[in-house]
Amino acid sequence: MKEKTEQDAYLQLAALCAQAEHCQQEMRDKMKRWDIDAATQDRIVARLIKERYVDDERYARAFVKDKIRYNKWGRRKVQQGLWLKHIDDDIQERVLGEVDDSEYLAVLRPLLKQKVRSIRAENDYERTQKLVRFALGRGFTFDIIRQCLNVDDDMNTEDDED
């Protein structure tokens, strides 16, 4: 296989970044697969950043929005995903701090309503425990889960009174 030159690698990565958001770590991983040495990787990444093809904060904003809205992930799972992409902690906190709890609630409520239909439980306590485990697995924090379950309990008691 023909070895990639620095310019070829740069052009290929720039084209990739022009199509979708990517972070520095994704660019480095791709260059490692191409067997490009570390010094060259640093130069290419610096050039991509300078020319605004790569911006970790912009990437993090898109990542957070997509994972919450489309993958229906909670804060913890999104934070773990950003950590795996080597996004700086200050960027993570800033971007995750922009997401309002109401957005998480809007995602979690329908998930729990759908899940409760498929749960087989002996009693309310067991059903609640299964719902909590499900939501924790999706990366939601316990306080958001509790808010959803309390609202659902309130709605259930109102339905019973009719």
Short mmCIF file of N, CA and C in Angstrom, two decimals, residues 56-140:
data_model
loop_
_atom_site.label_atom_id
_atom_site.label_comp_id
_atom_site.label_asym_id
_atom_site.label_seq_id
_atom_site.Cartn_x
_atom_site.Cartn_y
_atom_site.Cartn_z
N ASP A 56 -13.31 21.14 18.83
CA ASP A 56 -13.85 20.19 19.80
C ASP A 56 -15.11 20.70 20.49
N GLU A 57 -15.21 21.99 20.74
CA GLU A 57 -16.41 22.52 21.39
C GLU A 57 -17.61 22.43 20.46
N ARG A 58 -17.41 22.79 19.21
CA ARG A 58 -18.49 22.68 18.22
C ARG A 58 -18.91 21.22 18.07
N TYR A 59 -17.93 20.32 18.04
CA TYR A 59 -18.21 18.89 17.95
C TYR A 59 -19.01 18.43 19.17
N ALA A 60 -18.59 18.86 20.35
CA ALA A 60 -19.26 18.44 21.59
C ALA A 60 -20.72 18.90 21.60
N ARG A 61 -20.99 20.11 21.14
CA ARG A 61 -22.37 20.60 21.09
C ARG A 61 -23.23 19.72 20.18
N ALA A 62 -22.70 19.39 19.01
CA ALA A 62 -23.44 18.54 18.07
C ALA A 62 -23.62 17.14 18.65
N PHE A 63 -22.58 16.60 19.27
CA PHE A 63 -22.62 15.26 19.87
C PHE A 63 -23.69 15.19 20.95
N VAL A 64 -23.69 16.17 21.85
CA VAL A 64 -24.65 16.20 22.96
C VAL A 64 -26.08 16.28 22.43
N LYS A 65 -26.30 17.19 21.49
CA LYS A 65 -27.64 17.37 20.94
C LYS A 65 -28.13 16.07 20.28
N ASP A 66 -27.29 15.47 19.47
CA ASP A 66 -27.68 14.24 18.76
C ASP A 66 -27.93 13.08 19.72
N LYS A 67 -27.06 12.90 20.69
CA LYS A 67 -27.20 11.75 21.60
C LYS A 67 -28.43 11.88 22.49
N ILE A 68 -28.76 13.09 22.88
CA ILE A 68 -29.94 13.28 23.73
C ILE A 68 -31.21 13.12 22.90
N ARG A 69 -31.28 13.81 21.78
CA ARG A 69 -32.51 13.81 20.98
C ARG A 69 -32.76 12.51 20.23
N TYR A 70 -31.73 11.96 19.62
CA TYR A 70 -31.94 10.81 18.74
C TYR A 70 -31.64 9.47 19.39
N ASN A 71 -30.58 9.41 20.19
CA ASN A 71 -30.23 8.15 20.85
C ASN A 71 -30.91 8.02 22.21
N LYS A 72 -31.49 9.14 22.68
CA LYS A 72 -32.21 9.17 23.96
C LYS A 72 -31.31 8.77 25.13
N TRP A 73 -30.12 9.39 25.16
CA TRP A 73 -29.17 9.15 26.24
C TRP A 73 -29.36 10.21 27.32
N GLY A 74 -28.99 9.84 28.55
CA GLY A 74 -28.97 10.77 29.66
C GLY A 74 -27.60 11.43 29.79
N ARG A 75 -27.50 12.33 30.76
CA ARG A 75 -26.28 13.12 30.96
C ARG A 75 -25.05 12.24 31.18
N ARG A 76 -25.16 11.22 32.02
CA ARG A 76 -24.00 10.38 32.36
C ARG A 76 -23.45 9.66 31.13
N LYS A 77 -24.33 9.12 30.31
CA LYS A 77 -23.88 8.38 29.14
C LYS A 77 -23.28 9.33 28.10
N VAL A 78 -23.86 10.51 27.95
CA VAL A 78 -23.31 11.51 27.03
C VAL A 78 -21.93 11.93 27.51
N GLN A 79 -21.80 12.16 28.82
CA GLN A 79 -20.52 12.57 29.40
C GLN A 79 -19.47 11.48 29.17
N GLN A 80 -19.85 10.24 29.32
CA GLN A 80 -18.92 9.13 29.08
C GLN A 80 -18.50 9.09 27.60
N GLY A 81 -19.46 9.34 26.71
CA GLY A 81 -19.14 9.37 25.28
C GLY A 81 -18.15 10.48 24.95
N LEU A 82 -18.33 11.64 25.55
CA LEU A 82 -17.39 12.74 25.33
C LEU A 82 -16.01 12.41 25.90
N TRP A 83 -15.99 11.74 27.04
CA TRP A 83 -14.73 11.34 27.64
C TRP A 83 -13.99 10.37 26.72
N LEU A 84 -14.72 9.44 26.12
CA LEU A 84 -14.10 8.48 25.20
C LEU A 84 -13.53 9.17 23.96
N LYS A 85 -14.09 10.33 23.61
CA LYS A 85 -13.59 11.10 22.47
C LYS A 85 -12.48 12.06 22.88
N HIS A 86 -12.06 12.01 24.15
CA HIS A 86 -10.98 12.84 24.69
C HIS A 86 -11.31 14.33 24.60
N ILE A 87 -12.57 14.68 24.84
CA ILE A 87 -12.96 16.08 24.89
C ILE A 87 -12.60 16.62 26.28
N ASP A 88 -11.99 17.80 26.34
CA ASP A 88 -11.57 18.39 27.61
C ASP A 88 -12.73 18.50 28.59
N ASP A 89 -12.41 18.34 29.88
CA ASP A 89 -13.43 18.40 30.92
C ASP A 89 -14.15 19.74 30.96
N ASP A 90 -13.41 20.84 30.75
CA ASP A 90 -14.06 22.16 30.80
C ASP A 90 -15.06 22.32 29.66
N ILE A 91 -14.74 21.78 28.49
CA ILE A 91 -15.68 21.82 27.36
C ILE A 91 -16.89 20.95 27.67
N GLN A 92 -16.65 19.76 28.23
CA GLN A 92 -17.75 18.87 28.61
C GLN A 92 -18.71 19.58 29.56
N GLU A 93 -18.18 20.17 30.61
CA GLU A 93 -19.02 20.83 31.61
C GLU A 93 -19.80 22.00 31.01
N ARG A 94 -19.12 22.78 30.19
CA ARG A 94 -19.77 23.94 29.58
C ARG A 94 -20.92 23.51 28.67
N VAL A 95 -20.68 22.51 27.83
CA VAL A 95 -21.69 22.06 26.87
C VAL A 95 -22.84 21.33 27.58
N LEU A 96 -22.50 20.46 28.52
CA LEU A 96 -23.55 19.74 29.25
C LEU A 96 -24.35 20.68 30.15
N GLY A 97 -23.70 21.73 30.63
CA GLY A 97 -24.38 22.71 31.47
C GLY A 97 -25.43 23.51 30.69
N GLU A 98 -25.27 23.58 29.38
CA GLU A 98 -26.23 24.30 28.53
C GLU A 98 -27.53 23.54 28.36
N VAL A 99 -27.50 22.22 28.63
CA VAL A 99 -28.70 21.40 28.46
C VAL A 99 -29.56 21.51 29.70
N ASP A 100 -30.78 21.93 29.51
CA ASP A 100 -31.72 22.12 30.62
C ASP A 100 -32.30 20.77 31.04
N ASP A 101 -32.61 20.65 32.33
CA ASP A 101 -33.21 19.41 32.84
C ASP A 101 -34.51 19.08 32.12
N SER A 102 -35.23 20.09 31.68
CA SER A 102 -36.51 19.84 31.00
C SER A 102 -36.30 19.05 29.71
N GLU A 103 -35.13 19.23 29.07
CA GLU A 103 -34.84 18.48 27.86
C GLU A 103 -34.66 16.99 28.18
N TYR A 104 -33.96 16.71 29.28
CA TYR A 104 -33.80 15.32 29.71
C TYR A 104 -35.15 14.72 30.09
N LEU A 105 -35.97 15.51 30.78
CA LEU A 105 -37.30 15.03 31.18
C LEU A 105 -38.15 14.72 29.95
N ALA A 106 -38.06 15.58 28.93
CA ALA A 106 -38.84 15.37 27.71
C ALA A 106 -38.42 14.10 26.98
N VAL A 107 -37.18 13.69 27.14
CA VAL A 107 -36.69 12.46 26.52
C VAL A 107 -37.05 11.25 27.38
N LEU A 108 -36.88 11.38 28.69
CA LEU A 108 -37.06 10.23 29.58
C LEU A 108 -38.52 9.84 29.78
N ARG A 109 -39.41 10.81 29.88
CA ARG A 109 -40.83 10.47 30.13
C ARG A 109 -41.40 9.49 29.11
N PRO A 110 -41.28 9.76 27.80
CA PRO A 110 -41.82 8.80 26.82
C PRO A 110 -41.11 7.44 26.89
N LEU A 111 -39.81 7.46 27.17
CA LEU A 111 -39.07 6.19 27.30
C LEU A 111 -39.64 5.35 28.44
N LEU A 112 -39.88 5.98 29.58
CA LEU A 112 -40.42 5.25 30.73
C LEU A 112 -41.85 4.78 30.48
N LYS A 113 -42.65 5.62 29.82
CA LYS A 113 -44.03 5.23 29.51
C LYS A 113 -44.05 4.01 28.59
N GLN A 114 -43.13 3.98 27.65
CA GLN A 114 -43.04 2.85 26.73
C GLN A 114 -42.52 1.61 27.46
N LYS A 115 -41.52 1.79 28.30
CA LYS A 115 -40.92 0.67 29.01
C LYS A 115 -41.88 0.04 30.01
N VAL A 116 -42.71 0.86 30.67
CA VAL A 116 -43.59 0.34 31.71
C VAL A 116 -44.58 -0.68 31.13
N ARG A 117 -44.91 -0.53 29.85
CA ARG A 117 -45.83 -1.48 29.21
C ARG A 117 -45.23 -2.87 29.09
N SER A 118 -43.91 -2.94 28.93
CA SER A 118 -43.27 -4.24 28.71
C SER A 118 -42.72 -4.88 29.99
N ILE A 119 -42.83 -4.18 31.11
CA ILE A 119 -42.28 -4.71 32.36
C ILE A 119 -43.30 -5.62 33.04
N ARG A 120 -42.80 -6.76 33.46
CA ARG A 120 -43.61 -7.68 34.26
C ARG A 120 -43.09 -7.58 35.70
N ALA A 121 -43.99 -7.18 36.60
CA ALA A 121 -43.57 -7.00 37.99
C ALA A 121 -44.69 -7.46 38.92
N GLU A 122 -44.27 -7.95 40.07
CA GLU A 122 -45.22 -8.43 41.08
C GLU A 122 -45.98 -7.28 41.74
N ASN A 123 -45.27 -6.12 41.90
CA ASN A 123 -45.89 -4.98 42.59
C ASN A 123 -45.28 -3.67 42.09
N ASP A 124 -45.79 -2.58 42.62
CA ASP A 124 -45.32 -1.25 42.20
C ASP A 124 -43.85 -1.04 42.51
N TYR A 125 -43.42 -1.52 43.67
CA TYR A 125 -42.02 -1.35 44.07
C TYR A 125 -41.09 -2.02 43.06
N GLU A 126 -41.40 -3.25 42.70
CA GLU A 126 -40.56 -3.99 41.75
C GLU A 126 -40.57 -3.30 40.38
N ARG A 127 -41.73 -2.82 39.94
CA ARG A 127 -41.83 -2.12 38.65
C ARG A 127 -40.97 -0.85 38.69
N THR A 128 -41.06 -0.10 39.79
CA THR A 128 -40.27 1.13 39.92
C THR A 128 -38.78 0.82 39.88
N GLN A 129 -38.36 -0.24 40.56
CA GLN A 129 -36.94 -0.61 40.56
C GLN A 129 -36.46 -0.94 39.15
N LYS A 130 -37.28 -1.65 38.40
CA LYS A 130 -36.90 -2.01 37.02
C LYS A 130 -36.82 -0.76 36.14
N LEU A 131 -37.74 0.17 36.34
CA LEU A 131 -37.71 1.41 35.57
C LEU A 131 -36.47 2.24 35.92
N VAL A 132 -36.14 2.28 37.19
CA VAL A 132 -34.95 3.03 37.62
C VAL A 132 -33.69 2.42 37.01
N ARG A 133 -33.56 1.10 37.06
CA ARG A 133 -32.39 0.43 36.47
C ARG A 133 -32.30 0.71 34.96
N PHE A 134 -33.45 0.65 34.29
CA PHE A 134 -33.49 0.94 32.86
C PHE A 134 -32.99 2.36 32.57
N ALA A 135 -33.51 3.33 33.31
CA ALA A 135 -33.14 4.73 33.08
C ALA A 135 -31.68 5.00 33.44
N LEU A 136 -31.20 4.37 34.52
CA LEU A 136 -29.79 4.52 34.88
C LEU A 136 -28.90 3.96 33.78
N GLY A 137 -29.31 2.85 33.19
CA GLY A 137 -28.55 2.25 32.09
C GLY A 137 -28.50 3.16 30.87
N ARG A 138 -29.52 3.99 30.70
CA ARG A 138 -29.55 4.95 29.61
C ARG A 138 -28.73 6.20 29.93
N GLY A 139 -28.22 6.29 31.16
CA GLY A 139 -27.35 7.40 31.52
C GLY A 139 -28.04 8.57 32.20
N PHE A 140 -29.28 8.39 32.60
CA PHE A 140 -29.98 9.48 33.29
C PHE A 140 -29.59 9.49 34.76
#
